[in-house]
Amino acid sequence: MNLLLLITSEDINFLPFMKSIIGAGHSTFIVDKQVGTLIEVISYCKKKNITGVITTQEHLIPKLARETFDRAPTLDDFAGSMFTHADIEFVMIPKLNSVVTQTYGKFLLQRFVSKLTQSNRWYKSTAFTWEVANESTLERLYNEFSSCIAIAIDIETVEENLAITCVGYCGIWISDVGDIRTHTIVIPCSSTYNLTYIGKFNSLPMGKIFQTGKYDISYLARYNVPVINFIWDTAVMFHCWYSELPKDLAFLNSFLVRDARYWKHEASVGFRDERYYLYNAHDCHNTANAFMSWLIEAPEWAKKNYIIEMPLIPICHLAEMTGIKLDNDRRREVKKHWEKVINTESAELNKMLGVTFNVNSSKQVAQLKIIFGCEDIKKGDEKALKKCGDRHALNKFIFDKVLLIRQHRKLVSTYLKDVGLALGDIHDENKQRVLYSLNPYNTDTARLASKEHSFWIGTNIQNQPREEEDRIKEMYVADFGFHFGEADYAQAESRGTGYITGDTGLIIAVESDKDFHSVNASKFFGVPYESIIDPGTGEVIDKTLRDLAKRTNHGANYYMMAKTLLDTMGTEKVLTAKKLLKLPIHFTPIMICEYLLKQFEQTYPVVRIDYPAWMIATVMATRMLISAGGWTRYCFGNPRDNKLNLNSLIAHCPQNLNAYLLNESWLRVFKEVWLIHWQNFKLNAQIHDSILYQYRIGHEYLNDMVKDCMHNPIVVKDIKGISRTMIVPVDVKCGGARWSDCK
DNA sequence: GAGCGAAGCGCC
DNA sequence: AAAGGGCGCTTCGCTC
């Protein structure tokens, strides 16, 4: 076919990539000047017999869409959208520089261009029909929907009072000859009558489809109209296919539906206006179509991933809706404590500097570095400021103070703010709970991610400061009559690395009864194990050397280079290492770090040499990484030419294996403990290698049940094809009325 | 004044 | 040229 590539001057440098993106067999005309009107483009196309236009010219969007916008529409939003004018099809595509700025840039351009060049291969969306339901139509609509095969649901909410404004349902019907038809209704959540019907629709037996439905079902549960048979989630579905791509519904539509057209800007219309319901209907219709397109096109491995991931959703929902009780008095007390400390420290710092200094201001920190002769140190983070401090005793005094104030400000602003949700009597602060969300579809590695709850309150529960002196975990309290328990996997990542790479030295080290980091210290630095740790008492004798081994192991595992290892450890520690290891006097800090990494490499050569090589070969050949649990990751990055891409993939395998095991445990704890003992057991959260829960005092046996659920032997095939069974030991800490008290 | 990206930092 | 992985939240400083 004849194509017009209508681009901007910025795109010109990336034109050479377009040849392979568009593919052979098409005559492509290129225009790189901004066109004034659509007529111009159309007449040009008619002359050249062009039937398809791919364009990056953002200013054309309002003309193509035939609408006016409150805010100028962006290419980011409209990339992948399609329009038709005078029998010519237009597809918006991302800026051509995305070929080099995004790992999946080329892939997406190819995908969008193929809407024109391979149109027959695309799923075509169903016709959009819709209506607002009312008291006179609901019964008939309910009867109609009773015969559909699946329903896509979406709710609209307002933040105030956590209110649902309307609920949309897009039914999917398949005729005897296989034709797919959809129809969408919107039920305003404006009367008891309507709410009753929302409940009835939610209770229909066929499978329900949501986009990030954990959000919707939390509100519907709050309204006591729970959803039956929620088994499809388009965000989960897409994450299971291309975990590295965006997962919002607008993107899914542009990716999965040929005639997709961006609609999210329609959300900003008058509340409960007819157009407000239209927006809701569009969401439902587009969710349904993304769902069907995925079912048709997604490969077998993505569907296998889905079987692994989707069952986590209801368990996460349970944990999210459970939350953790907050001791608000304690929160305020601790907050006051740190505020006082910050005031004192800031006063000292200001006095020394003679100005009011803001430790969080990048500008002011830059000034400070100039004054203290550290202009050459680029960044202003902890590592950099430590380096500034190393230059002079006075510097150390100042920059350490800056870091200390920062650390304490972080506690106050992030972890001690008022995030509790009042339940019942809102004036009784002792009834507050901290909520959070746990999302299986937000990471590349299949770990859960955490952030604030769907109720727009709460916090990420996975990064709460752990040090006792921070006093953060003490404000999280178990419910009355309950204690906390936390069961975690021991040395999960290093163990995984051992089994995945098949480095027998590492497997032996991690499986021995000895302390892993002390074994490493002994191996790396050629000293007897007994000089690191007392074999009789198990006490650490040489803390410094053990710590050095720990840092070296951590750095080397993530494929760190000497310079970064130096930054991480700090010059002081590195020089201590030099002394300790009796390294030649002429060794510079960077040489010392190179030496340390070399020691790791000699100890665990498979990890440091064979594994990266295997990674490059595997991913360059197949783009796929398949874990022992059967999870497949499609990798867009190029690990051969880009070290950061390589690093992320090196980290992926152990991280994913670990996440898989914990997710399996998460399911088992739900099925084997919560379902049976729910009166005496609460499931709180997953924190990457641990499960946090509560058990009723007097029911301590539940700790053992959790431990049993986490005992999941797994056969891991190493990079050479040798299979071994890996069992990760579980440590249980329990008995705390506060999270900080678990021992 | 709202919105956004970058930097910094908490966890594993 | 050189580059430590995976996340989410806050502050700052800038633009619109």
Coordinates of N, CA and C in Angstrom, one line a residue, chain A residues 224-325:
Chain A
N224 N -21.5 -3.0 50.2 CA -22.2 -4.3 50.4 C -22.9 -4.8 49.2
V225 N -22.2 -4.6 48.0 CA -22.7 -5.2 46.8 C -21.5 -5.9 46.1
P226 N -21.0 -7.0 46.8 CA -19.8 -7.7 46.3 C -20.0 -8.3 44.9
V227 N -18.8 -8.5 44.3 CA -18.8 -9.0 42.9 C -18.6 -10.5 42.9
I228 N -19.4 -11.2 42.2 CA -19.2 -12.7 42.1 C -18.4 -13.0 40.9
N229 N -17.5 -13.9 41.0 CA -16.8 -14.5 39.9 C -16.0 -13.4 39.1
F230 N -15.2 -12.6 39.8 CA -14.3 -11.7 39.2 C -13.0 -12.5 38.8
I231 N -13.0 -12.9 37.6 CA -11.8 -13.8 37.2 C -11.0 -13.2 36.1
W232 N -11.4 -12.0 35.6 CA -10.6 -11.4 34.5 C -10.2 -10.0 34.9
D233 N -9.0 -9.7 34.8 CA -8.5 -8.3 35.0 C -7.6 -8.0 33.9
T234 N -7.9 -7.0 33.1 CA -7.1 -6.6 31.9 C -5.7 -6.2 32.2
A235 N -5.6 -5.5 33.4 CA -4.2 -5.1 33.8 C -3.3 -6.3 34.1
V236 N -3.9 -7.3 34.8 CA -3.2 -8.5 35.1 C -2.9 -9.2 33.8
M237 N -3.9 -9.3 32.9 CA -3.7 -10.0 31.6 C -2.5 -9.4 30.9
F238 N -2.5 -8.1 30.8 CA -1.5 -7.4 30.0 C -0.1 -7.6 30.7
H239 N -0.1 -7.5 32.0 CA 1.1 -7.7 32.8 C 1.7 -9.1 32.5
C240 N 0.8 -10.0 32.4 CA 1.3 -11.4 32.1 C 1.8 -11.6 30.7
W241 N 1.5 -10.7 29.9 CA 2.0 -10.8 28.5 C 3.3 -10.0 28.3
Y242 N 3.2 -8.7 28.5 CA 4.4 -7.8 28.5 C 4.5 -7.0 29.8
S243 N 5.2 -7.6 30.7 CA 5.3 -7.0 32.1 C 5.9 -5.6 32.0
E244 N 6.8 -5.3 31.0 CA 7.5 -4.1 31.0 C 6.8 -2.9 30.4
L245 N 5.6 -3.2 29.7 CA 4.9 -2.1 29.0 C 3.9 -1.5 30.0
P246 N 3.5 -0.2 29.7 CA 2.4 0.4 30.5 C 1.2 -0.5 30.6
K247 N 0.4 -0.3 31.6 CA -0.8 -1.2 31.8 C -2.1 -0.4 32.0
D248 N -2.1 0.9 31.8 CA -3.3 1.6 31.9 C -4.3 1.3 30.8
L249 N -5.6 1.5 31.0 CA -6.6 1.1 30.0 C -6.4 1.8 28.7
A250 N -6.0 3.0 28.7 CA -5.9 3.7 27.4 C -4.8 3.1 26.6
F251 N -3.7 2.8 27.3 CA -2.6 2.1 26.5 C -3.0 0.8 26.0
L252 N -3.7 0.0 26.9 CA -4.1 -1.3 26.5 C -5.0 -1.3 25.2
N253 N -5.8 -0.3 25.2 CA -6.7 -0.1 24.0 C -5.9 0.2 22.8
S254 N -5.0 1.1 22.9 CA -4.2 1.5 21.7 C -3.4 0.3 21.2
F255 N -3.0 -0.5 22.1 CA -2.2 -1.7 21.8 C -3.0 -2.9 21.3
L256 N -4.2 -3.0 21.8 CA -5.0 -4.3 21.5 C -6.1 -4.1 20.5
V257 N -6.5 -2.8 20.3 CA -7.7 -2.6 19.5 C -7.3 -1.7 18.3
R258 N -7.6 -2.2 17.1 CA -7.1 -1.4 15.9 C -7.7 0.0 15.9
D259 N -9.0 0.1 16.0 CA -9.6 1.4 15.8 C -9.8 2.1 17.2
A260 N -8.8 1.9 18.0 CA -8.8 2.5 19.3 C -8.7 4.1 19.2
R261 N -9.3 4.7 20.1 CA -9.3 6.2 20.1 C -9.3 6.7 21.6
Y262 N -8.3 7.5 21.9 CA -8.1 7.9 23.2 C -9.3 8.7 23.7
W263 N -9.8 8.4 25.0 CA -11.0 9.0 25.5 C -10.9 9.5 26.9
K264 N -9.7 9.3 27.5 CA -9.6 9.5 29.0 C -9.8 11.0 29.3
H265 N -9.6 11.9 28.4 CA -9.8 13.3 28.7 C -11.3 13.6 28.9
E266 N -12.2 12.7 28.5 CA -13.6 12.9 28.7 C -14.0 12.8 30.1
A267 N -13.1 12.3 31.0 CA -13.4 12.2 32.4 C -13.6 13.5 33.1
S268 N -13.0 14.6 32.5 CA -13.2 15.9 33.2 C -14.4 16.6 32.7
V269 N -15.6 16.0 32.9 CA -16.8 16.7 32.5 C -17.7 16.8 33.8
G270 N -18.7 17.6 33.7 CA -19.6 17.8 34.8 C -20.0 16.5 35.5
F271 N -20.0 16.6 36.8 CA -20.4 15.4 37.6 C -21.9 15.0 37.3
R272 N -22.1 13.7 37.1 CA -23.4 13.2 36.8 C -24.1 13.8 35.6
D273 N -23.3 14.5 34.8 CA -23.8 14.9 33.5 C -24.0 13.7 32.6
E274 N -24.7 13.8 31.5 CA -24.9 12.7 30.6 C -23.5 12.2 30.1
R275 N -22.6 13.2 29.8 CA -21.3 12.8 29.3 C -20.4 12.1 30.3
Y276 N -20.7 12.3 31.6 CA -20.0 11.6 32.7 C -20.3 10.1 32.6
Y277 N -21.6 9.8 32.3 CA -22.0 8.4 32.2 C -21.4 7.8 30.9
L278 N -21.4 8.7 29.8 CA -20.8 8.2 28.6 C -19.3 7.8 28.8
Y279 N -18.6 8.6 29.5 CA -17.2 8.3 29.8 C -17.1 6.9 30.5
N280 N -18.0 6.7 31.5 CA -18.0 5.5 32.2 C -18.3 4.3 31.2
A281 N -19.2 4.5 30.3 CA -19.6 3.5 29.3 C -18.4 3.2 28.4
H282 N -17.7 4.2 28.0 CA -16.5 4.0 27.2 C -15.5 3.1 27.9
D283 N -15.3 3.4 29.2 CA -14.3 2.6 30.0 C -14.7 1.1 29.9
C284 N -16.0 0.9 30.1 CA -16.5 -0.5 30.2 C -16.3 -1.2 28.8
H285 N -16.8 -0.5 27.8 CA -16.7 -1.0 26.4 C -15.2 -1.3 26.0
N286 N -14.4 -0.4 26.4 CA -13.0 -0.6 26.0 C -12.3 -1.7 26.9
T287 N -12.7 -1.8 28.1 CA -12.3 -3.0 28.9 C -12.7 -4.3 28.3
A288 N -13.9 -4.4 27.9 CA -14.4 -5.6 27.3 C -13.7 -5.9 26.0
N289 N -13.4 -4.9 25.2 CA -12.7 -5.2 23.9 C -11.2 -5.5 24.1
A290 N -10.6 -4.8 25.1 CA -9.2 -5.2 25.4 C -9.1 -6.7 25.8
F291 N -10.1 -7.1 26.6 CA -10.2 -8.4 27.1 C -10.3 -9.4 26.0
M292 N -11.2 -9.2 25.0 CA -11.4 -10.1 23.9 C -10.2 -10.2 23.0
S293 N -9.6 -9.0 22.7 CA -8.4 -9.0 21.9 C -7.3 -9.8 22.5
W294 N -7.1 -9.6 23.8 CA -6.1 -10.4 24.5 C -6.3 -11.9 24.4
L295 N -7.6 -12.3 24.6 CA -7.9 -13.7 24.6 C -7.6 -14.3 23.2
I296 N -7.8 -13.5 22.2 CA -7.5 -14.0 20.8 C -6.0 -14.0 20.5
E297 N -5.3 -13.0 20.9 CA -4.0 -12.8 20.5 C -2.9 -13.3 21.4
A298 N -3.1 -13.2 22.7 CA -2.0 -13.4 23.7 C -1.5 -14.9 23.5
P299 N -0.2 -15.1 23.6 CA 0.4 -16.4 23.4 C 0.1 -17.3 24.6
E300 N 0.4 -18.6 24.4 CA 0.2 -19.6 25.5 C 0.9 -19.2 26.8
W301 N 2.1 -18.7 26.7 CA 2.9 -18.5 27.9 C 2.3 -17.4 28.7
A302 N 1.7 -16.4 28.0 CA 1.1 -15.3 28.8 C -0.2 -15.8 29.5
K303 N -0.8 -16.8 28.9 CA -2.0 -17.3 29.6 C -1.6 -18.2 30.8
K304 N -0.4 -18.9 30.6 CA 0.1 -19.6 31.7 C 0.5 -18.7 32.9
N305 N 1.1 -17.6 32.5 CA 1.4 -16.5 33.6 C 0.1 -16.1 34.3
Y306 N -0.9 -16.0 33.5 CA -2.2 -15.5 34.1 C -2.7 -16.4 35.1
I307 N -2.6 -17.7 34.9 CA -3.0 -18.7 35.8 C -2.2 -18.6 37.1
I308 N -1.0 -18.2 37.0 CA -0.1 -18.0 38.2 C -0.5 -16.7 38.9
E309 N -0.8 -15.7 38.2 CA -0.9 -14.3 38.8 C -2.3 -14.0 39.3
M310 N -3.3 -14.3 38.5 CA -4.7 -13.8 38.8 C -5.2 -14.3 40.2
P311 N -4.9 -15.6 40.6 CA -5.4 -16.0 41.9 C -4.9 -15.2 43.1
L312 N -3.8 -14.4 42.9 CA -3.3 -13.6 44.0 C -4.2 -12.5 44.3
I313 N -5.0 -12.0 43.3 CA -5.8 -10.8 43.4 C -6.8 -10.9 44.6
P314 N -7.6 -11.9 44.8 CA -8.5 -11.9 45.9 C -7.8 -12.0 47.3
I315 N -6.6 -12.6 47.3 CA -5.9 -12.6 48.6 C -5.3 -11.3 48.9
C316 N -4.8 -10.6 47.9 CA -4.4 -9.2 48.1 C -5.5 -8.3 48.6
H317 N -6.7 -8.5 47.9 CA -7.9 -7.8 48.3 C -8.2 -8.0 49.8
L318 N -8.1 -9.2 50.2 CA -8.4 -9.5 51.6 C -7.4 -8.8 52.6
A319 N -6.1 -8.9 52.2 CA -5.1 -8.2 53.1 C -5.3 -6.7 53.1
E320 N -5.6 -6.1 51.9 CA -5.8 -4.7 51.8 C -7.0 -4.2 52.7
M321 N -8.0 -5.1 52.7 CA -9.2 -4.7 53.4 C -9.1 -5.0 54.9
T322 N -8.1 -5.7 55.3 CA -7.8 -6.0 56.7 C -7.0 -4.8 57.3
G323 N -5.9 -4.4 56.7 CA -5.2 -3.3 57.2 C -4.6 -3.6 58.6
I324 N -3.9 -2.6 59.1 CA -3.3 -2.8 60.5 C -3.7 -1.6 61.4
K325 N -4.0 -2.0 62.6 CA -4.5 -1.0 63.6 C -3.3 0.0 63.9

